[in-house]
Short mmCIF file of C-alpha atoms in Angstrom, two decimals:
data_model
loop_
_atom_site.label_atom_id
_atom_site.label_comp_id
_atom_site.label_asym_id
_atom_site.label_seq_id
_atom_site.Cartn_x
_atom_site.Cartn_y
_atom_site.Cartn_z
CA MET R 98 -42.09 51.88 0.39
CA LYS R 99 -39.33 54.96 -1.14
CA ASP R 100 -39.18 55.85 2.94
CA GLN R 101 -37.77 52.66 2.93
CA GLU R 102 -34.82 52.49 0.58
CA LEU R 103 -34.15 55.66 2.29
CA GLU R 104 -34.00 53.95 5.90
CA ASN R 105 -31.75 50.86 4.10
CA GLY R 106 -30.18 53.10 2.57
CA THR R 107 -28.79 55.34 5.67
CA ALA R 108 -27.90 51.14 7.19
CA LYS R 109 -26.64 50.31 4.33
CA GLY R 110 -24.11 53.10 4.29
CA PRO R 111 -22.39 52.35 8.04
CA SER R 112 -21.67 49.05 7.60
CA PRO R 113 -19.03 49.18 4.91
CA THR R 114 -17.39 51.75 7.56
CA SER R 115 -17.70 50.11 10.81
CA SER R 116 -15.66 47.50 9.72
CA SER R 117 -12.92 49.45 8.19
CA PRO R 118 -12.06 51.07 11.53
CA SER R 119 -9.79 47.57 11.37
CA LEU R 120 -8.85 47.98 7.98
CA PRO R 121 -5.02 50.28 7.86
CA PRO R 122 -5.40 53.42 5.59
CA ALA R 123 -3.93 52.44 2.32
CA THR R 124 -1.11 55.59 3.38
CA ASP R 125 0.09 54.48 6.80
CA GLU R 126 2.60 51.76 5.83
CA ASN R 127 4.35 52.21 9.23
CA VAL R 128 0.72 51.21 11.49
CA THR R 129 0.19 47.22 12.37
CA THR R 130 -2.97 46.13 12.43
CA PRO R 131 -3.49 43.75 16.64
CA GLY R 132 -2.81 40.21 14.80
CA VAL R 133 0.43 40.92 12.77
CA CYS R 134 3.42 41.37 14.96
CA HIS R 135 6.24 43.97 13.82
CA PRO R 136 9.61 42.76 12.63
CA ALA R 137 11.17 43.49 16.01
CA THR R 138 9.13 42.22 18.10
CA GLU R 139 9.59 38.68 16.88
CA VAL R 140 12.04 37.10 19.30
CA GLU R 141 10.23 34.73 19.94
CA GLY R 142 10.17 31.19 19.08
CA ALA R 143 8.42 28.89 16.00
CA ALA R 144 5.04 28.76 17.95
CA GLY R 145 4.47 32.41 18.49
CA ASN R 146 4.97 33.16 14.70
CA SER R 147 2.33 30.65 13.84
CA VAL R 148 0.45 31.63 16.29
CA THR R 149 0.90 35.25 15.02
CA VAL R 150 0.32 34.15 11.13
CA CYS R 151 -3.37 32.27 11.93
CA ASP R 152 -4.32 36.13 14.07
CA VAL R 153 -3.95 37.92 9.90
CA SER R 154 -5.17 34.76 8.08
CA GLU R 155 -8.13 34.67 10.10
CA GLU R 156 -8.84 38.97 10.17
CA LEU R 157 -8.40 39.63 6.88
CA SER R 158 -10.54 36.27 5.83
CA ARG R 159 -12.80 37.89 7.87
CA GLN R 160 -12.77 41.40 6.22
CA LEU R 161 -12.86 40.05 2.69
CA GLU R 162 -16.17 38.29 4.24
CA ASP R 163 -17.35 41.15 5.94
CA ILE R 164 -17.23 43.57 2.77
CA LEU R 165 -18.94 40.40 0.06
CA SER R 166 -22.13 39.76 2.86
CA THR R 167 -22.15 43.92 3.40
CA TYR R 168 -22.57 44.27 -0.94
CA CYS R 169 -24.24 41.07 -1.46
CA VAL R 170 -27.10 41.93 0.78
CA ASP R 171 -27.41 45.54 -0.58
CA ASP R 172 -27.81 44.46 -3.97
CA LYS R 173 -30.33 41.66 -2.88
CA GLN R 174 -32.40 44.40 -1.42
CA GLU R 175 -32.04 47.01 -4.27
CA GLY R 176 -33.21 44.13 -6.54
CA ALA R 177 -36.37 43.40 -4.29
CA GLY R 178 -36.99 47.09 -4.94
CA ASP R 179 -36.24 47.95 -7.57
CA SER R 180 -39.07 45.15 -9.07
CA GLU R 181 -41.45 47.84 -7.29
CA GLU R 182 -40.20 51.26 -8.63
CA THR R 183 -40.63 50.08 -12.42
CA ASP R 184 -44.33 49.92 -11.59
CA LYS R 185 -44.71 53.32 -10.54
CA GLY R 186 -43.22 54.81 -13.97
CA ALA R 187 -40.95 58.37 -14.35
CA GLN R 188 -42.55 60.35 -11.30
CA GLU R 189 -40.02 57.83 -9.32
CA THR R 190 -36.66 59.21 -10.30
CA PRO R 191 -35.83 62.58 -8.65
CA LYS R 192 -36.43 60.26 -5.58
CA ASN R 193 -34.45 57.57 -7.07
CA GLY R 194 -32.26 60.16 -7.52
CA ASP R 195 -31.68 61.08 -3.72
CA THR R 196 -31.28 57.68 -2.36
CA GLU R 197 -28.06 57.80 -4.86
CA LEU R 198 -27.10 61.67 -3.37
CA VAL R 199 -27.30 59.37 -0.03
CA VAL R 200 -25.04 56.31 -1.00
CA GLN R 201 -22.79 58.57 -2.16
CA GLU R 202 -22.41 61.17 0.94
CA VAL R 203 -21.94 58.01 2.77
CA ASN R 204 -19.58 56.79 0.54
CA GLY R 205 -17.35 60.05 0.41
CA GLU R 206 -16.94 62.95 -1.22
CA LYS R 207 -14.76 61.71 -3.83
CA GLU R 208 -17.66 59.54 -5.44
CA GLU R 209 -20.15 62.70 -5.30
CA MET R 210 -17.18 64.35 -7.05
CA ARG R 211 -17.28 61.73 -9.28
CA VAL R 212 -21.69 60.97 -10.44
CA LEU R 213 -21.92 64.68 -10.75
CA GLU R 214 -19.52 65.41 -13.41
CA ASP R 215 -20.99 61.67 -14.70
CA SER R 216 -24.45 63.11 -14.29
CA ARG R 217 -23.24 67.23 -16.39
CA THR R 218 -22.25 64.93 -18.84
CA ILE R 219 -25.00 63.37 -19.50
CA ASN R 220 -27.11 66.51 -19.12
CA GLU R 221 -24.87 67.70 -22.02
CA THR R 222 -24.69 64.89 -24.15
CA GLU R 223 -28.69 65.36 -24.00
CA LYS R 224 -29.29 68.57 -24.38
CA ASP R 225 -26.52 68.77 -27.72
CA GLN R 226 -28.70 65.54 -29.10
CA LYS R 227 -32.32 67.64 -28.37
CA ARG R 228 -30.04 70.63 -31.04
CA MET R 229 -29.48 68.17 -33.48
CA GLN R 230 -33.11 66.58 -33.74
CA ASP R 231 -34.55 70.70 -33.86
CA LYS R 232 -32.74 71.42 -36.08
CA LYS R 233 -33.00 68.43 -37.95
CA LYS R 234 -37.11 68.64 -37.51
CA ALA R 235 -36.98 72.93 -39.14
CA LYS R 236 -34.93 71.49 -41.77
CA GLY R 237 -37.71 68.58 -42.38
CA LEU R 238 -40.16 71.69 -42.64
CA GLY R 239 -38.62 73.52 -44.63
CA LYS R 240 -38.84 70.93 -47.55
CA GLU R 241 -42.21 70.03 -46.99
CA ILE R 242 -43.25 74.00 -46.48
CA THR R 243 -41.80 74.43 -50.22
CA LEU R 244 -43.44 70.69 -51.71
CA LEU R 245 -46.52 72.20 -49.82
CA MET R 246 -46.47 75.88 -51.99
CA GLN R 247 -45.30 74.41 -55.10
CA THR R 248 -48.51 71.65 -55.25
CA LEU R 249 -50.90 74.63 -54.37
CA ASN R 250 -49.30 77.02 -57.11
CA THR R 251 -50.20 73.85 -59.66
CA LEU R 252 -54.16 73.94 -58.75
CA SER R 253 -56.00 76.64 -59.75
CA THR R 254 -59.29 76.95 -58.44
CA PRO R 255 -59.20 77.87 -54.42
CA GLU R 256 -61.86 74.65 -53.57
CA GLU R 257 -59.01 72.53 -54.59
CA LYS R 258 -56.55 73.93 -52.62
CA LEU R 259 -58.63 73.69 -49.66
CA THR R 260 -59.31 70.17 -50.86
CA ALA R 261 -55.64 69.70 -51.07
CA LEU R 262 -54.80 71.42 -47.55
CA CYS R 263 -57.42 69.36 -46.49
CA LYS R 264 -56.29 66.28 -46.89
CA LYS R 265 -52.90 67.23 -46.05
CA TYR R 266 -53.68 67.94 -42.82
CA ALA R 267 -55.23 64.55 -42.06
CA GLU R 268 -52.07 63.23 -43.32
CA LEU R 269 -50.57 65.03 -40.16
CA LEU R 270 -52.68 64.49 -37.36
CA GLU R 271 -52.56 60.96 -38.54
CA GLU R 272 -48.79 61.31 -38.39
CA HIS R 273 -48.99 63.41 -35.33
CA ARG R 274 -50.91 60.76 -33.53
CA THR R 275 -48.49 57.60 -34.30
CA SER R 276 -46.07 59.89 -33.29
CA GLN R 277 -47.37 60.78 -29.83
CA LYS R 278 -47.89 56.75 -29.66
CA GLN R 279 -43.94 56.27 -30.65
CA MET R 280 -43.57 58.98 -27.75
CA ARG R 281 -45.17 57.76 -25.10
CA ILE R 282 -43.57 53.99 -25.70
CA LEU R 283 -40.06 55.61 -26.01
CA GLN R 284 -40.82 57.89 -22.29
CA LYS R 285 -40.95 54.71 -20.95
CA LYS R 286 -38.41 52.62 -22.54
CA GLN R 287 -37.04 56.15 -20.88
CA THR R 288 -37.72 55.51 -17.56
CA GLN R 289 -36.75 52.25 -17.14
CA LEU R 290 -33.52 52.92 -19.23
CA ILE R 291 -32.94 55.69 -16.13
CA GLN R 292 -33.93 53.48 -13.38
CA GLU R 293 -31.60 51.15 -15.49
CA LYS R 294 -28.59 53.79 -15.56
CA ASP R 295 -29.52 55.30 -11.47
CA LEU R 296 -29.33 51.44 -10.31
CA LEU R 297 -25.95 50.71 -12.12
CA ARG R 298 -24.51 53.76 -10.38
CA ASN R 299 -25.23 52.72 -7.53
CA GLU R 300 -22.97 49.30 -8.13
CA HIS R 301 -21.02 51.37 -9.59
CA SER R 302 -19.67 53.28 -6.38
CA LYS R 303 -20.17 49.84 -4.23
CA ALA R 304 -17.88 47.97 -6.43
CA ILE R 305 -15.66 51.25 -6.27
CA LEU R 306 -15.99 50.68 -2.03
CA ALA R 307 -14.96 47.55 -2.26
CA ARG R 308 -12.28 47.63 -5.01
CA SER R 309 -10.72 49.97 -2.34
CA LYS R 310 -11.38 47.71 0.75
CA LEU R 311 -9.64 45.06 -0.95
CA GLU R 312 -6.86 47.66 -2.35
CA SER R 313 -6.06 48.71 1.55
CA LEU R 314 -6.53 44.66 1.99
CA CYS R 315 -3.88 43.83 -0.83
CA ARG R 316 -1.86 46.74 1.04
CA GLU R 317 -2.05 44.66 4.11
CA LEU R 318 -0.92 41.23 2.55
CA GLN R 319 2.12 42.49 0.90
CA ARG R 320 3.01 43.69 4.32
CA HIS R 321 2.15 40.11 5.82
CA ASN R 322 4.16 38.49 2.97
CA ARG R 323 7.54 40.68 3.31
CA THR R 324 7.74 39.08 7.53
CA LEU R 325 6.33 36.28 6.88
CA LYS R 326 9.31 35.43 4.20
CA GLU R 327 12.15 37.68 6.65
CA GLU R 328 10.62 35.23 8.61
CA GLY R 329 11.55 32.11 6.82
CA VAL R 330 14.88 33.35 5.88
CA GLN R 331 15.80 33.53 9.55
CA ARG R 332 14.00 29.78 10.23
CA ALA R 333 15.62 28.43 7.16
CA ARG R 334 19.48 29.74 8.01
CA GLU R 335 18.80 28.55 11.38
CA GLU R 336 17.68 24.91 10.23
CA GLU R 337 20.67 25.17 7.78
CA GLU R 338 23.11 25.46 10.60
CA LYS R 339 21.10 22.42 12.55
CA ARG R 340 21.22 20.66 9.55
CA LYS R 341 24.73 20.41 9.50
CA GLU R 342 24.83 19.91 13.25
CA VAL R 343 22.79 16.72 12.39
CA THR R 344 25.16 15.45 9.66
CA SER R 345 28.86 15.87 11.33
CA HIS R 346 27.10 13.75 14.42
CA PHE R 347 26.24 11.57 12.14
CA GLN R 348 29.58 11.25 9.48
CA VAL R 349 30.57 10.69 13.26
CA THR R 350 28.29 7.34 13.96
CA LEU R 351 28.62 6.33 10.70
CA ASN R 352 32.53 6.52 11.14
CA ASP R 353 32.01 4.13 14.53
CA ILE R 354 29.53 1.54 12.04
CA GLN R 355 31.73 0.97 9.45
CA SER R 356 35.10 0.30 11.59
CA GLN R 357 31.87 -2.36 13.10
CA MET R 358 31.68 -3.50 9.64
CA GLU R 359 35.15 -3.86 9.08
CA GLN R 360 35.80 -5.75 12.00
CA HIS R 361 32.04 -8.29 11.43
CA ASN R 362 33.91 -8.48 8.08
CA GLU R 363 36.91 -9.64 9.41
CA ARG R 364 34.84 -12.29 11.95
CA ASN R 365 33.14 -13.48 8.47
CA ALA R 366 36.50 -14.79 6.46
CA LYS R 367 37.79 -16.83 9.90
CA LEU R 368 34.37 -18.44 10.24
CA ARG R 369 34.78 -19.00 5.82
CA GLN R 370 37.87 -20.61 6.62
CA GLU R 371 36.43 -22.60 9.29
CA ASN R 372 33.74 -24.12 6.68
CA VAL R 373 36.31 -25.11 3.87
CA GLU R 374 37.65 -27.68 6.20
CA LEU R 375 34.19 -28.67 7.20
CA ALA R 376 33.77 -28.81 4.03
CA ASP R 377 37.04 -30.62 3.40
CA ARG R 378 36.40 -33.51 6.05
CA LEU R 379 32.61 -33.87 4.61
CA LYS R 380 34.75 -35.56 1.49
CA LYS R 381 37.09 -37.47 3.18
CA LEU R 382 33.68 -39.00 5.67
CA ILE R 383 31.49 -39.72 2.22
CA GLU R 384 35.11 -41.41 0.24
CA GLN R 385 34.41 -43.18 3.47
CA TYR R 386 31.46 -43.94 2.80
CA GLU R 387 31.56 -45.19 -0.48
CA LEU R 388 34.92 -46.99 0.56
CA ARG R 389 32.15 -49.42 2.94
CA GLU R 390 29.57 -49.37 0.95
CA GLU R 391 32.16 -51.43 -1.71
CA HIS R 392 33.40 -53.60 0.99
CA ILE R 393 29.55 -54.09 1.94
CA ASP R 394 29.15 -55.36 -1.58
CA LYS R 395 31.44 -57.66 -0.92
CA VAL R 396 30.61 -58.89 2.00
CA PHE R 397 27.88 -59.51 0.44
CA LYS R 398 28.55 -61.47 -2.75
CA HIS R 399 30.83 -63.05 0.06
CA LYS R 400 27.62 -64.05 1.62
CA ASP R 401 25.40 -65.47 -1.38
CA LEU R 402 28.91 -67.64 -1.96
CA GLN R 403 28.02 -69.59 1.64
CA GLN R 404 23.84 -69.65 1.51
CA GLN R 405 24.05 -73.17 2.17
CA LEU R 406 26.02 -72.77 5.46
CA VAL R 407 23.50 -70.13 6.33
CA ASP R 408 21.07 -72.66 6.08
CA ALA R 409 22.34 -74.74 8.63
CA LYS R 410 22.50 -72.10 10.29
CA LEU R 411 18.83 -70.60 10.57
CA GLN R 412 17.58 -71.01 13.82
CA GLN R 413 20.47 -69.85 15.37
CA ALA R 414 19.97 -66.87 12.95
CA GLN R 415 16.34 -66.28 14.02
CA GLU R 416 17.34 -65.96 17.49
CA MET R 417 19.65 -63.19 16.43
CA LEU R 418 17.61 -61.99 14.40
CA LYS R 419 15.42 -61.65 17.03
CA GLU R 420 17.99 -60.22 19.59
CA VAL R 421 18.51 -57.86 16.67
CA GLU R 422 15.20 -56.33 16.63
CA GLU R 423 15.12 -55.21 19.79
CA ARG R 424 18.47 -53.80 20.56
CA HIS R 425 17.89 -52.29 16.93
CA GLN R 426 14.44 -51.26 18.57
CA ARG R 427 15.53 -49.46 21.49
CA GLU R 428 18.46 -48.05 19.55
CA LYS R 429 16.28 -46.84 17.27
CA GLU R 430 13.54 -45.40 20.41
CA PHE R 431 16.80 -43.90 21.57
CA LEU R 432 17.88 -41.91 18.16
CA LEU R 433 14.83 -40.92 17.87
CA LYS R 434 14.58 -39.67 21.27
CA GLU R 435 17.89 -37.86 20.78
CA ALA R 436 16.17 -36.21 17.80
CA VAL R 437 13.26 -35.06 18.95
CA GLU R 438 15.61 -32.94 21.88
CA SER R 439 17.81 -31.63 19.25
CA GLN R 440 14.91 -31.08 17.16
CA ARG R 441 13.06 -29.27 20.79
CA MET R 442 16.34 -27.79 21.28
CA CYS R 443 16.92 -25.83 17.53
CA GLU R 444 12.90 -25.03 17.65
CA LEU R 445 13.84 -22.97 21.07
CA MET R 446 17.50 -21.64 19.02
CA LYS R 447 15.37 -20.20 16.31
CA GLN R 448 13.06 -18.79 19.07
CA GLN R 449 15.68 -17.73 20.42
CA GLU R 450 17.55 -16.18 17.48
CA THR R 451 14.40 -14.49 16.17
CA HIS R 452 13.69 -13.06 20.18
CA LEU R 453 17.30 -11.27 19.45
CA LYS R 454 16.02 -10.50 15.75
CA GLN R 455 13.01 -8.56 17.13
CA GLN R 456 15.26 -6.59 20.42
CA LEU R 457 18.40 -6.48 17.00
CA ALA R 458 15.28 -4.63 15.39
CA LEU R 459 13.93 -1.91 18.28
CA TYR R 460 17.58 -0.85 18.95
CA THR R 461 17.86 -0.05 15.28
CA GLU R 462 14.37 1.62 16.38
CA LYS R 463 15.36 3.00 19.53
CA PHE R 464 19.05 4.17 17.35
CA GLU R 465 17.41 5.55 15.04
CA GLU R 466 15.44 8.34 17.49
CA PHE R 467 18.67 8.21 18.93
CA GLN R 468 20.39 10.02 16.00
CA ASN R 469 16.99 12.64 15.96
CA THR R 470 17.16 13.61 19.07
CA LEU R 471 21.40 14.12 18.50
CA SER R 472 21.29 17.30 18.58
CA LYS R 473 19.22 17.66 21.87
CA SER R 474 21.13 15.51 24.06
CA ASN R 475 25.03 13.71 24.29
CA GLU R 476 24.58 11.65 27.79
CA VAL R 477 20.90 9.97 25.86
CA PHE R 478 24.21 9.39 22.73
CA THR R 479 27.30 7.92 25.41
CA THR R 480 24.82 5.56 27.59
CA PHE R 481 22.79 4.17 24.30
CA LYS R 482 26.67 2.95 23.22
CA GLN R 483 26.53 1.49 26.10
CA GLU R 484 23.51 -0.77 25.41
CA MET R 485 24.46 -1.27 22.11
CA GLU R 486 28.30 -2.68 23.70
CA LYS R 487 26.22 -4.79 26.33
CA MET R 488 23.63 -5.98 23.24
CA THR R 489 26.92 -6.77 21.21
CA LYS R 490 27.97 -8.73 23.95
CA LYS R 491 25.13 -10.87 24.32
CA ILE R 492 25.46 -11.49 20.76
CA LYS R 493 28.52 -12.99 20.30
CA LYS R 494 27.41 -14.82 23.08
CA LEU R 495 24.10 -15.98 21.28
CA GLU R 496 25.93 -16.72 18.46
CA LYS R 497 28.30 -18.92 20.02
CA GLU R 498 25.83 -20.95 21.38
CA THR R 499 23.92 -20.98 18.19
CA THR R 500 26.68 -23.03 16.67
CA MET R 501 27.05 -24.95 19.26
CA TYR R 502 24.08 -26.24 19.33
CA ARG R 503 23.90 -26.67 15.57
CA SER R 504 26.98 -28.76 15.40
CA ARG R 505 25.29 -30.77 17.94
CA TRP R 506 21.88 -30.73 16.21
CA GLU R 507 23.71 -31.45 13.17
CA SER R 508 26.16 -34.88 14.83
CA SER R 509 22.92 -36.34 15.75
CA ASN R 510 21.32 -35.74 12.56
CA LYS R 511 24.25 -37.64 11.08
CA ALA R 512 23.98 -40.32 14.17
CA LEU R 513 20.30 -40.82 12.91
CA LEU R 514 20.93 -41.11 9.88
CA VAL R 515 23.98 -43.74 10.07
CA MET R 516 20.94 -46.18 12.39
CA ALA R 517 18.54 -45.81 8.80
CA GLU R 518 20.84 -47.11 6.46
CA GLU R 519 21.89 -50.04 9.00
CA LYS R 520 18.26 -50.91 10.14
CA THR R 521 17.25 -50.95 5.83
CA LEU R 522 20.67 -53.33 5.32
CA ARG R 523 19.44 -55.63 8.50
CA ASP R 524 15.79 -55.44 6.75
CA LYS R 525 17.18 -56.50 3.17
CA GLU R 526 18.63 -59.28 5.16
CA GLN R 527 15.94 -60.53 6.96
CA GLU R 528 13.41 -60.29 4.44
CA ALA R 529 16.23 -62.94 1.95
CA LEU R 530 16.49 -65.39 4.84
CA GLN R 531 13.30 -65.63 5.10
CA ALA R 532 13.21 -66.13 1.43
CA LYS R 533 15.65 -68.66 1.71
CA ILE R 534 14.28 -70.30 4.64
CA GLN R 535 10.31 -70.64 3.00
CA LYS R 536 13.20 -72.76 -0.32
CA LEU R 537 13.83 -75.18 2.72
CA GLU R 538 10.81 -75.49 3.57
CA LYS R 539 9.28 -75.70 0.36
CA LEU R 540 11.87 -78.52 -0.41
CA CYS R 541 11.47 -80.50 2.22
CA ARG R 542 7.75 -80.80 1.92
CA ALA R 543 8.95 -82.17 -1.50
CA LEU R 544 10.91 -84.69 0.08
CA GLN R 545 8.62 -86.09 2.46
CA THR R 546 5.97 -86.60 -0.09
CA GLU R 547 8.93 -88.24 -2.04
CA ARG R 548 9.67 -90.44 1.07
CA ASN R 549 5.64 -91.29 1.19
CA ASP R 550 5.26 -92.32 -2.18
CA LEU R 551 8.24 -94.43 -2.09
CA ASN R 552 6.79 -96.22 0.44
CA LYS R 553 4.04 -97.08 -0.73
CA LYS R 554 5.74 -99.21 -3.93
CA VAL R 555 7.62 -101.05 -0.93
CA GLN R 556 4.98 -102.14 0.29
CA ASP R 557 3.12 -102.50 -3.11
CA LEU R 558 5.66 -104.32 -4.49
CA CYS R 559 5.60 -106.46 -0.73
CA LYS R 560 2.27 -107.66 -1.30
CA SER R 561 2.72 -108.67 -4.69
CA LEU R 562 4.83 -110.63 -4.56
CA GLU R 563 3.22 -112.71 -1.01
CA ALA R 564 -0.13 -113.04 -3.81
CA THR R 565 1.80 -114.89 -5.86
CA PRO R 566 1.10 -118.96 -6.37
CA GLY R 567 3.46 -121.30 -6.49
CA GLN R 568 6.76 -119.30 -6.32
CA HIS R 569 9.17 -119.88 -3.32
CA VAL R 570 10.17 -116.85 -1.90
CA THR R 571 13.20 -117.43 -0.10
CA GLN R 572 14.53 -115.70 3.82
CA GLU R 573 17.47 -113.70 1.23
CA GLU R 574 14.62 -112.32 -0.83
CA SER R 575 12.11 -111.56 0.98
CA SER R 576 14.74 -110.13 3.52
CA SER R 577 16.16 -108.10 0.90
CA CYS R 578 12.79 -107.01 -0.85
CA ILE R 579 12.20 -105.75 3.07
CA GLY R 580 15.71 -104.75 3.07
CA LEU R 581 15.11 -101.99 -0.26
CA PRO R 582 12.91 -99.59 1.20
CA LEU R 583 14.36 -99.88 4.83
CA GLY R 584 17.93 -98.87 2.66
CA GLU R 585 15.79 -96.66 0.93
CA ASN R 586 14.03 -95.40 4.17
CA ALA R 587 17.53 -95.00 5.10
CA GLU R 588 18.45 -93.17 2.61
CA LEU R 589 15.81 -90.90 2.18
CA SER R 590 16.54 -89.55 6.31
CA ASN R 591 20.04 -89.66 5.80
CA SER R 592 19.89 -87.08 2.58
CA GLY R 593 17.03 -85.41 4.82
CA ALA R 594 19.39 -84.71 7.51
CA CYS R 595 22.39 -84.14 5.42
CA GLY R 596 20.47 -81.74 3.64
CA GLN R 597 20.73 -78.70 5.65
CA GLN R 598 24.55 -79.07 4.32
CA ASN R 599 24.64 -79.80 1.24
CA ALA R 600 21.69 -77.21 0.05
CA PRO R 601 22.80 -77.40 -3.49
CA SER R 602 21.99 -81.46 -4.06
CA SER R 603 18.36 -80.60 -2.68
CA PRO R 604 17.06 -79.56 -5.82
CA VAL R 605 17.72 -82.97 -7.14
CA LEU R 606 15.91 -84.96 -5.91
CA PRO R 607 12.75 -83.99 -6.75
CA SER R 608 13.36 -84.94 -10.46
CA THR R 609 14.69 -88.19 -9.58
CA ALA R 610 11.04 -88.87 -7.49
CA ALA R 611 9.25 -88.02 -10.27
CA GLU R 612 11.81 -90.07 -13.01
#
């Protein structure tokens, strides 16, 4: 096991030194690593700088991993060896010292000197402690001897003195045995402490090596950070210059856009004036429409007064109504077709408008991309400007077309509303005429029933006159009896014929018949 530990120690030694050639020494600040480029050679672009930065960071991380892996492996192997060394006792301490020497030889001359100085100081402290203990023991023995002599002097006979000495000797033997036991226990503890001390020395030496390597890595990182700061300052200057150029170009484009916005504002002002004029015209049309409604109300009142004449011309009105309905149906179908066509045109215009908006959004995106690439190409800017002018012309044309189609759609809507109002008025007239027809039919039926009742009464009277005996009815009386119903029938027929002309007198007839 000891030979294996020595072999492990010799194997561990070169491992940190194998990675050390890639690390620069602490004193040589001018030497650079393979991944780091010297500032004099930094003439390439940002891509090359980023590659070198990545190489340096990767190399430093690799070196840290090597250091950690080597020292972690050493600690694990030493922990496995310590569990075996504790069982062997104090005889193996010098061989542990040999392993320390091997590790120290590998780690360097400086660390050997430090370890030797530490061992010397520890030995001197141990010698001083032993001297102090010897002095204390001598003092304690002198005191005990004086106490024994005093106790022996108190005794008279030599036998008593021998018994006292025997007792004292037995006590001292017991104390000696207990002290030997304690000494053995303390020796075991001492061996354990020595082993722990050796382990701590090894760990201390390894920590010193790791610290030296980490210091070298920190120096490299500082150098690398300085180079990165210089590169960052240069890049910041270049980006500041680029930003100034971009802002100047952007200001020029903003001025162009402001001029275009002013032109659009003037155009919008003109359109507002036109809208105000159209609103005035609409107000005038509304006033005319109100006057027309008042006139129509007056006409309706006049028609209510002329219901008698309308009753006489009911049949003609029905025929006229049929013709009007047919004509109205034709006009309605025609207007519906026009409305459908206008709606279809409106939908087409909306689709065109959405398509144009999408094109505008696409061109705005292109314009933003063009702003980003302004610093690289001026030719693209000119071509894009020409395309924008073409698109503005197209947009103007399309706006004119939309206004034209919108005006047509509004006119068709107005015509449709007018026709709908006329239809409602004619429907109302038709309903009124139908109500009048129903009233006339009821009156005619009432008159017919009255006429039939009167005919029956006349016939009954004639029969009663013929049936009475002893009375001589003259021809004049019979003719008068027969003439009454004929006259009444004639009057009734005349009234039925003239009822259409004299409509107000027709409601009175049922009351007379009932009387």
